[in-house]
Amino acid sequence: MALLELILLVFVLLMALSIVWSTLQTGISPMMSSGKACQAMLDSIDRPANGPLIDLGSGWGTLVIAVARKYPHQQVIGYELSWFPWFVSIIRKYSLGLDNLTLYRKDFKNAELSNASILFCYLFPEGMVALHKKLNRELLNETLIVSNTFALPSCQPTKVIRLKDVYQTPIYVYYWQPKCSFTPRNNNDDKPY
Ligand SMILES: C[S@@+](CC[C@H](N)C(=O)[O-])C[C@H]1O[C@@H](n2cnc3c(N)ncnc32)[C@H](O)[C@@H]1O
């Protein structure tokens, strides 16, 4: 019994260390979108076009699984760097039989996003800057982007939904157009470019 407890303890410690390590690497913990945030993000989109629906940093799978269940005939993709949350999301995918969902353990910055119809994210300010640079370089089509909490720098959202939670969490919705070029914010200039 003591050996079993020791093995369990070591396992839990390794998982905790792996999450701390990947949080330091990526800049954000695998915190999941709340139920309200998932619902608002799903409600904010119309029927998607043909390209895949992609979650950039899919964590434990909370949002990406909700998307795959809502749109069983669409290809849905999640990219996640953190090993343990990704592994849990894989188990969830198979236990729910979601054949339309593909989960990569991969940095979304190295992923092919140009044919996406919708991009979802719940990142952090530097992550949004990196995403914006990537979109400017690679995204030539109009694409819907739905971001939990953090805004895309220098772009005007089409819609901002405020959740009825203690933080009044914003959900930003953008219709990305290639002309929305990257200009770092300065001089307190909040206008779209
Ligand atoms: C706040 S969680 C959001 C999880 C999920 N999208 C949701 O809404 O429930 C952000 C996730 O993004 C992942 N992440 C951050 N940067 C990443 C990158 N460059 N490539 C892949 N995943 C990344 C983190 O490991 C973390 O699990």
PDB file of C-alpha atoms and ligand atoms in Angstrom:
ATOM      1  CA  MET A   1       0.000   0.000   0.000  1.00  0.00           C
ATOM      2  CA  ALA A   2       2.817   2.395   0.949  1.00  0.00           C
ATOM      3  CA  LEU A   3       4.548   1.649  -2.377  1.00  0.00           C
ATOM      4  CA  LEU A   4       1.368   2.413  -4.294  1.00  0.00           C
ATOM      5  CA  GLU A   5       1.001   5.706  -2.426  1.00  0.00           C
ATOM      6  CA  LEU A   6       4.635   6.555  -3.194  1.00  0.00           C
ATOM      7  CA  ILE A   7       4.165   5.819  -6.898  1.00  0.00           C
ATOM      8  CA  LEU A   8       1.025   7.961  -6.927  1.00  0.00           C
ATOM      9  CA  LEU A   9       2.830  10.792  -5.150  1.00  0.00           C
ATOM     10  CA  VAL A  10       5.750  10.680  -7.608  1.00  0.00           C
ATOM     11  CA  PHE A  11       3.283  10.673 -10.518  1.00  0.00           C
ATOM     12  CA  VAL A  12       1.406  13.706  -9.148  1.00  0.00           C
ATOM     13  CA  LEU A  13       4.693  15.534  -8.490  1.00  0.00           C
ATOM     14  CA  LEU A  14       5.915  14.828 -12.040  1.00  0.00           C
ATOM     15  CA  MET A  15       2.638  16.089 -13.500  1.00  0.00           C
ATOM     16  CA  ALA A  16       2.800  19.234 -11.365  1.00  0.00           C
ATOM     17  CA  LEU A  17       6.426  19.837 -12.390  1.00  0.00           C
ATOM     18  CA  SER A  18       5.599  19.309 -16.050  1.00  0.00           C
ATOM     19  CA  ILE A  19       2.773  21.877 -15.826  1.00  0.00           C
ATOM     20  CA  VAL A  20       4.995  24.411 -14.029  1.00  0.00           C
ATOM     21  CA  TRP A  21       7.759  23.847 -16.602  1.00  0.00           C
ATOM     22  CA  SER A  22       5.466  24.354 -19.606  1.00  0.00           C
ATOM     23  CA  THR A  23       3.850  27.389 -17.966  1.00  0.00           C
ATOM     24  CA  LEU A  24       7.311  28.961 -17.685  1.00  0.00           C
ATOM     25  CA  GLN A  25       8.065  28.002 -21.296  1.00  0.00           C
ATOM     26  CA  THR A  26       4.835  29.202 -22.912  1.00  0.00           C
ATOM     27  CA  GLY A  27       4.011  32.124 -20.607  1.00  0.00           C
ATOM     28  CA  ILE A  28       0.567  30.860 -19.587  1.00  0.00           C
ATOM     29  CA  SER A  29      -0.833  28.056 -17.473  1.00  0.00           C
ATOM     30  CA  PRO A  30      -3.279  25.558 -18.990  1.00  0.00           C
ATOM     31  CA  MET A  31      -6.178  27.331 -17.284  1.00  0.00           C
ATOM     32  CA  MET A  32      -9.405  26.337 -18.985  1.00  0.00           C
ATOM     33  CA  SER A  33     -12.061  28.646 -20.364  1.00  0.00           C
ATOM     34  CA  SER A  34     -15.034  28.876 -18.005  1.00  0.00           C
ATOM     35  CA  GLY A  35     -18.382  27.395 -19.028  1.00  0.00           C
ATOM     36  CA  LYS A  36     -19.708  30.915 -19.657  1.00  0.00           C
ATOM     37  CA  ALA A  37     -16.684  31.809 -21.794  1.00  0.00           C
ATOM     38  CA  CYS A  38     -17.001  28.606 -23.880  1.00  0.00           C
ATOM     39  CA  GLN A  39     -20.694  29.276 -24.440  1.00  0.00           C
ATOM     40  CA  ALA A  40     -20.089  32.915 -25.410  1.00  0.00           C
ATOM     41  CA  MET A  41     -17.260  31.924 -27.776  1.00  0.00           C
ATOM     42  CA  LEU A  42     -19.455  29.310 -29.446  1.00  0.00           C
ATOM     43  CA  ASP A  43     -22.418  31.690 -29.656  1.00  0.00           C
ATOM     44  CA  SER A  44     -20.247  34.403 -31.203  1.00  0.00           C
ATOM     45  CA  ILE A  45     -19.680  32.455 -34.417  1.00  0.00           C
ATOM     46  CA  ASP A  46     -22.003  31.850 -37.315  1.00  0.00           C
ATOM     47  CA  ARG A  47     -22.032  28.599 -39.166  1.00  0.00           C
ATOM     48  CA  PRO A  48     -18.337  28.114 -40.052  1.00  0.00           C
ATOM     49  CA  ALA A  49     -17.002  28.051 -43.606  1.00  0.00           C
ATOM     50  CA  ASN A  50     -15.130  25.041 -44.988  1.00  0.00           C
ATOM     51  CA  GLY A  51     -11.700  25.430 -43.394  1.00  0.00           C
ATOM     52  CA  PRO A  52     -10.778  23.913 -40.014  1.00  0.00           C
ATOM     53  CA  LEU A  53     -11.714  25.471 -36.681  1.00  0.00           C
ATOM     54  CA  ILE A  54      -8.502  25.788 -34.691  1.00  0.00           C
ATOM     55  CA  ASP A  55      -7.823  26.336 -30.980  1.00  0.00           C
ATOM     56  CA  LEU A  56      -4.386  27.905 -30.479  1.00  0.00           C
ATOM     57  CA  GLY A  57      -3.333  26.434 -27.144  1.00  0.00           C
ATOM     58  CA  SER A  58      -6.038  23.843 -26.553  1.00  0.00           C
ATOM     59  CA  GLY A  59      -5.021  22.992 -22.952  1.00  0.00           C
ATOM     60  CA  TRP A  60      -7.133  20.202 -21.413  1.00  0.00           C
ATOM     61  CA  GLY A  61      -9.464  20.305 -24.415  1.00  0.00           C
ATOM     62  CA  THR A  62     -12.297  22.217 -22.751  1.00  0.00           C
ATOM     63  CA  LEU A  63     -13.057  24.594 -25.613  1.00  0.00           C
ATOM     64  CA  VAL A  64     -11.849  22.520 -28.544  1.00  0.00           C
ATOM     65  CA  ILE A  65     -14.027  19.565 -27.473  1.00  0.00           C
ATOM     66  CA  ALA A  66     -17.076  21.826 -27.131  1.00  0.00           C
ATOM     67  CA  VAL A  67     -16.378  23.106 -30.669  1.00  0.00           C
ATOM     68  CA  ALA A  68     -15.914  19.576 -32.072  1.00  0.00           C
ATOM     69  CA  ARG A  69     -19.174  18.436 -30.464  1.00  0.00           C
ATOM     70  CA  LYS A  70     -21.118  21.422 -31.771  1.00  0.00           C
ATOM     71  CA  TYR A  71     -19.756  21.002 -35.323  1.00  0.00           C
ATOM     72  CA  PRO A  72     -19.371  17.225 -35.864  1.00  0.00           C
ATOM     73  CA  HIS A  73     -19.027  17.685 -39.642  1.00  0.00           C
ATOM     74  CA  GLN A  74     -16.266  20.282 -39.436  1.00  0.00           C
ATOM     75  CA  GLN A  75     -12.583  19.536 -39.046  1.00  0.00           C
ATOM     76  CA  VAL A  76     -11.478  20.833 -35.628  1.00  0.00           C
ATOM     77  CA  ILE A  77      -7.831  21.135 -34.580  1.00  0.00           C
ATOM     78  CA  GLY A  78      -6.094  21.936 -31.293  1.00  0.00           C
ATOM     79  CA  TYR A  79      -2.433  22.807 -30.805  1.00  0.00           C
ATOM     80  CA  GLU A  80      -1.003  22.440 -27.314  1.00  0.00           C
ATOM     81  CA  LEU A  81       2.573  22.451 -26.018  1.00  0.00           C
ATOM     82  CA  SER A  82       2.010  21.328 -22.452  1.00  0.00           C
ATOM     83  CA  TRP A  83       2.414  17.564 -22.314  1.00  0.00           C
ATOM     84  CA  PHE A  84       0.016  16.551 -19.532  1.00  0.00           C
ATOM     85  CA  PRO A  85      -3.009  18.694 -20.506  1.00  0.00           C
ATOM     86  CA  TRP A  86      -2.518  17.559 -24.115  1.00  0.00           C
ATOM     87  CA  PHE A  87      -2.488  13.893 -22.980  1.00  0.00           C
ATOM     88  CA  VAL A  88      -5.703  14.404 -20.963  1.00  0.00           C
ATOM     89  CA  SER A  89      -7.352  16.067 -23.970  1.00  0.00           C
ATOM     90  CA  ILE A  90      -6.393  13.065 -26.131  1.00  0.00           C
ATOM     91  CA  ILE A  91      -8.062  10.701 -23.637  1.00  0.00           C
ATOM     92  CA  ARG A  92     -11.175  12.899 -23.659  1.00  0.00           C
ATOM     93  CA  LYS A  93     -11.237  12.972 -27.460  1.00  0.00           C
ATOM     94  CA  TYR A  94     -11.116   9.171 -27.753  1.00  0.00           C
ATOM     95  CA  SER A  95     -13.565   8.544 -24.928  1.00  0.00           C
ATOM     96  CA  LEU A  96     -16.063  10.855 -26.661  1.00  0.00           C
ATOM     97  CA  GLY A  97     -15.356   9.345 -30.090  1.00  0.00           C
ATOM     98  CA  LEU A  98     -14.664  12.709 -31.710  1.00  0.00           C
ATOM     99  CA  ASP A  99     -13.339  11.676 -35.118  1.00  0.00           C
ATOM    100  CA  ASN A 100     -13.468  15.237 -36.432  1.00  0.00           C
ATOM    101  CA  LEU A 101     -10.985  16.442 -33.771  1.00  0.00           C
ATOM    102  CA  THR A 102      -7.187  16.346 -34.178  1.00  0.00           C
ATOM    103  CA  LEU A 103      -4.967  17.358 -31.269  1.00  0.00           C
ATOM    104  CA  TYR A 104      -1.333  18.142 -31.960  1.00  0.00           C
ATOM    105  CA  ARG A 105       1.338  18.559 -29.310  1.00  0.00           C
ATOM    106  CA  LYS A 106       2.926  21.381 -31.188  1.00  0.00           C
ATOM    107  CA  ASP A 107       3.688  25.097 -31.026  1.00  0.00           C
ATOM    108  CA  PHE A 108       0.912  26.892 -32.912  1.00  0.00           C
ATOM    109  CA  LYS A 109       3.537  29.374 -34.124  1.00  0.00           C
ATOM    110  CA  ASN A 110       4.855  26.577 -36.371  1.00  0.00           C
ATOM    111  CA  ALA A 111       1.407  25.468 -37.509  1.00  0.00           C
ATOM    112  CA  GLU A 112      -0.310  25.992 -40.829  1.00  0.00           C
ATOM    113  CA  LEU A 113      -3.176  28.401 -40.172  1.00  0.00           C
ATOM    114  CA  SER A 114      -3.758  29.862 -43.605  1.00  0.00           C
ATOM    115  CA  ASN A 115      -6.787  27.697 -44.468  1.00  0.00           C
ATOM    116  CA  ALA A 116      -8.502  28.085 -41.061  1.00  0.00           C
ATOM    117  CA  SER A 117     -12.084  29.321 -41.066  1.00  0.00           C
ATOM    118  CA  ILE A 118     -12.066  30.214 -37.360  1.00  0.00           C
ATOM    119  CA  LEU A 119      -9.252  30.640 -34.844  1.00  0.00           C
ATOM    120  CA  PHE A 120      -9.954  30.464 -31.123  1.00  0.00           C
ATOM    121  CA  CYS A 121      -7.490  31.493 -28.445  1.00  0.00           C
ATOM    122  CA  TYR A 122      -7.100  32.165 -24.750  1.00  0.00           C
ATOM    123  CA  LEU A 123      -3.482  33.263 -24.503  1.00  0.00           C
ATOM    124  CA  PHE A 124      -1.697  36.213 -22.871  1.00  0.00           C
ATOM    125  CA  PRO A 125      -0.508  39.650 -24.120  1.00  0.00           C
ATOM    126  CA  GLU A 126       2.879  38.539 -25.561  1.00  0.00           C
ATOM    127  CA  GLY A 127       1.213  35.482 -27.087  1.00  0.00           C
ATOM    128  CA  MET A 128      -1.287  37.770 -28.851  1.00  0.00           C
ATOM    129  CA  VAL A 129       1.568  39.884 -30.243  1.00  0.00           C
ATOM    130  CA  ALA A 130       3.288  36.726 -31.560  1.00  0.00           C
ATOM    131  CA  LEU A 131      -0.008  35.534 -33.032  1.00  0.00           C
ATOM    132  CA  HIS A 132      -0.606  38.881 -34.713  1.00  0.00           C
ATOM    133  CA  LYS A 133       2.826  38.786 -36.351  1.00  0.00           C
ATOM    134  CA  LYS A 134       2.174  35.265 -37.614  1.00  0.00           C
ATOM    135  CA  LEU A 135      -1.253  36.206 -38.973  1.00  0.00           C
ATOM    136  CA  ASN A 136       0.217  39.228 -40.761  1.00  0.00           C
ATOM    137  CA  ARG A 137       2.828  37.037 -42.418  1.00  0.00           C
ATOM    138  CA  GLU A 138       0.643  34.064 -43.310  1.00  0.00           C
ATOM    139  CA  LEU A 139      -3.075  34.725 -43.191  1.00  0.00           C
ATOM    140  CA  LEU A 140      -4.241  35.919 -46.583  1.00  0.00           C
ATOM    141  CA  ASN A 141      -7.908  34.984 -46.262  1.00  0.00           C
ATOM    142  CA  GLU A 142     -10.598  36.603 -44.197  1.00  0.00           C
ATOM    143  CA  THR A 143     -10.815  34.601 -40.999  1.00  0.00           C
ATOM    144  CA  LEU A 144     -12.865  34.861 -37.843  1.00  0.00           C
ATOM    145  CA  ILE A 145     -10.813  35.103 -34.653  1.00  0.00           C
ATOM    146  CA  VAL A 146     -12.380  34.671 -31.209  1.00  0.00           C
ATOM    147  CA  SER A 147     -10.168  35.491 -28.240  1.00  0.00           C
ATOM    148  CA  ASN A 148     -10.938  34.965 -24.580  1.00  0.00           C
ATOM    149  CA  THR A 149      -9.740  37.860 -22.349  1.00  0.00           C
ATOM    150  CA  PHE A 150      -6.872  39.210 -24.475  1.00  0.00           C
ATOM    151  CA  ALA A 151      -7.151  41.550 -27.448  1.00  0.00           C
ATOM    152  CA  LEU A 152      -5.274  41.298 -30.693  1.00  0.00           C
ATOM    153  CA  PRO A 153      -2.929  44.316 -30.766  1.00  0.00           C
ATOM    154  CA  SER A 154      -3.766  47.143 -33.130  1.00  0.00           C
ATOM    155  CA  CYS A 155      -6.893  45.507 -34.537  1.00  0.00           C
ATOM    156  CA  GLN A 156     -10.418  46.714 -34.092  1.00  0.00           C
ATOM    157  CA  PRO A 157     -12.725  43.956 -32.832  1.00  0.00           C
ATOM    158  CA  THR A 158     -16.030  43.526 -34.630  1.00  0.00           C
ATOM    159  CA  LYS A 159     -17.635  42.682 -31.337  1.00  0.00           C
ATOM    160  CA  VAL A 160     -16.685  42.567 -27.665  1.00  0.00           C
ATOM    161  CA  ILE A 161     -18.840  40.406 -25.421  1.00  0.00           C
ATOM    162  CA  ARG A 162     -18.608  40.989 -21.662  1.00  0.00           C
ATOM    163  CA  LEU A 163     -19.268  37.899 -19.589  1.00  0.00           C
ATOM    164  CA  LYS A 164     -21.457  38.240 -16.532  1.00  0.00           C
ATOM    165  CA  ASP A 165     -18.698  37.119 -14.179  1.00  0.00           C
ATOM    166  CA  VAL A 166     -16.740  38.940 -11.474  1.00  0.00           C
ATOM    167  CA  TYR A 167     -14.115  40.154 -13.961  1.00  0.00           C
ATOM    168  CA  GLN A 168     -16.620  40.971 -16.731  1.00  0.00           C
ATOM    169  CA  THR A 169     -14.260  38.950 -18.901  1.00  0.00           C
ATOM    170  CA  PRO A 170     -14.145  40.239 -22.477  1.00  0.00           C
ATOM    171  CA  ILE A 171     -14.474  37.946 -25.476  1.00  0.00           C
ATOM    172  CA  TYR A 172     -13.057  39.653 -28.567  1.00  0.00           C
ATOM    173  CA  VAL A 173     -14.352  38.776 -32.020  1.00  0.00           C
ATOM    174  CA  TYR A 174     -12.400  39.857 -35.114  1.00  0.00           C
ATOM    175  CA  TYR A 175     -13.003  39.467 -38.795  1.00  0.00           C
ATOM    176  CA  TRP A 176      -9.360  39.260 -39.766  1.00  0.00           C
ATOM    177  CA  GLN A 177      -8.420  40.941 -42.998  1.00  0.00           C
ATOM    178  CA  PRO A 178      -4.820  40.925 -44.216  1.00  0.00           C
ATOM    179  CA  LYS A 179      -4.738  44.723 -44.230  1.00  0.00           C
ATOM    180  CA  CYS A 180      -4.909  44.703 -40.417  1.00  0.00           C
ATOM    181  CA  SER A 181      -1.125  45.113 -40.271  1.00  0.00           C
ATOM    182  CA  PHE A 182       1.004  44.938 -37.152  1.00  0.00           C
ATOM    183  CA  THR A 183       1.883  48.225 -35.533  1.00  0.00           C
ATOM    184  CA  PRO A 184       3.033  48.112 -31.920  1.00  0.00           C
ATOM    185  CA  ARG A 185       0.934  50.228 -29.618  1.00  0.00           C
ATOM    186  CA  ASN A 186       2.493  53.442 -28.424  1.00  0.00           C
ATOM    187  CA  ASN A 187       1.462  57.012 -27.636  1.00  0.00           C
ATOM    188  CA  ASN A 188      -1.683  55.541 -26.037  1.00  0.00           C
ATOM    189  CA  ASP A 189      -3.020  55.144 -29.548  1.00  0.00           C
ATOM    190  CA  ASP A 190      -5.850  52.641 -29.418  1.00  0.00           C
ATOM    191  CA  LYS A 191      -7.175  53.166 -32.907  1.00  0.00           C
ATOM    192  CA  PRO A 192      -7.368  50.329 -35.410  1.00  0.00           C
ATOM    193  CA  TYR A 193      -4.898  50.349 -38.273  1.00  0.00           C
TER     194      TYR A 193
HETATM  195  C1  LIG B   1      -5.308  29.582 -20.842  1.00  0.00           C
HETATM  196  S1  LIG B   1      -5.034  28.024 -21.641  1.00  0.00           S
HETATM  197  C2  LIG B   1      -6.454  27.884 -22.678  1.00  0.00           C
HETATM  198  C3  LIG B   1      -6.884  26.454 -22.911  1.00  0.00           C
HETATM  199  C4  LIG B   1      -8.085  26.283 -23.843  1.00  0.00           C
HETATM  200  N1  LIG B   1      -7.893  26.977 -25.102  1.00  0.00           N
HETATM  201  C5  LIG B   1      -9.353  26.750 -23.215  1.00  0.00           C
HETATM  202  O1  LIG B   1      -9.863  27.814 -23.626  1.00  0.00           O
HETATM  203  O2  LIG B   1      -9.850  26.082 -22.293  1.00  0.00           O
HETATM  204  C6  LIG B   1      -3.736  28.444 -22.789  1.00  0.00           C
HETATM  205  C7  LIG B   1      -2.988  27.243 -23.331  1.00  0.00           C
HETATM  206  O3  LIG B   1      -2.170  27.657 -24.418  1.00  0.00           O
HETATM  207  C8  LIG B   1      -1.007  26.844 -24.420  1.00  0.00           C
HETATM  208  N2  LIG B   1      -0.003  27.541 -25.229  1.00  0.00           N
HETATM  209  C9  LIG B   1       0.578  28.739 -24.973  1.00  0.00           C
HETATM  210  N3  LIG B   1       1.440  29.058 -25.956  1.00  0.00           N
HETATM  211  C10 LIG B   1       1.378  28.054 -26.864  1.00  0.00           C
HETATM  212  C11 LIG B   1       2.026  27.810 -28.119  1.00  0.00           C
HETATM  213  N4  LIG B   1       2.894  28.688 -28.621  1.00  0.00           N
HETATM  214  N5  LIG B   1       1.718  26.680 -28.790  1.00  0.00           N
HETATM  215  C12 LIG B   1       0.811  25.777 -28.285  1.00  0.00           C
HETATM  216  N6  LIG B   1       0.176  25.957 -27.101  1.00  0.00           N
HETATM  217  C13 LIG B   1       0.449  27.076 -26.403  1.00  0.00           C
HETATM  218  C14 LIG B   1      -0.660  26.733 -22.942  1.00  0.00           C
HETATM  219  O4  LIG B   1       0.152  25.601 -22.695  1.00  0.00           O
HETATM  220  C15 LIG B   1      -2.057  26.602 -22.321  1.00  0.00           C
HETATM  221  O5  LIG B   1      -2.428  25.260 -22.153  1.00  0.00           O
END
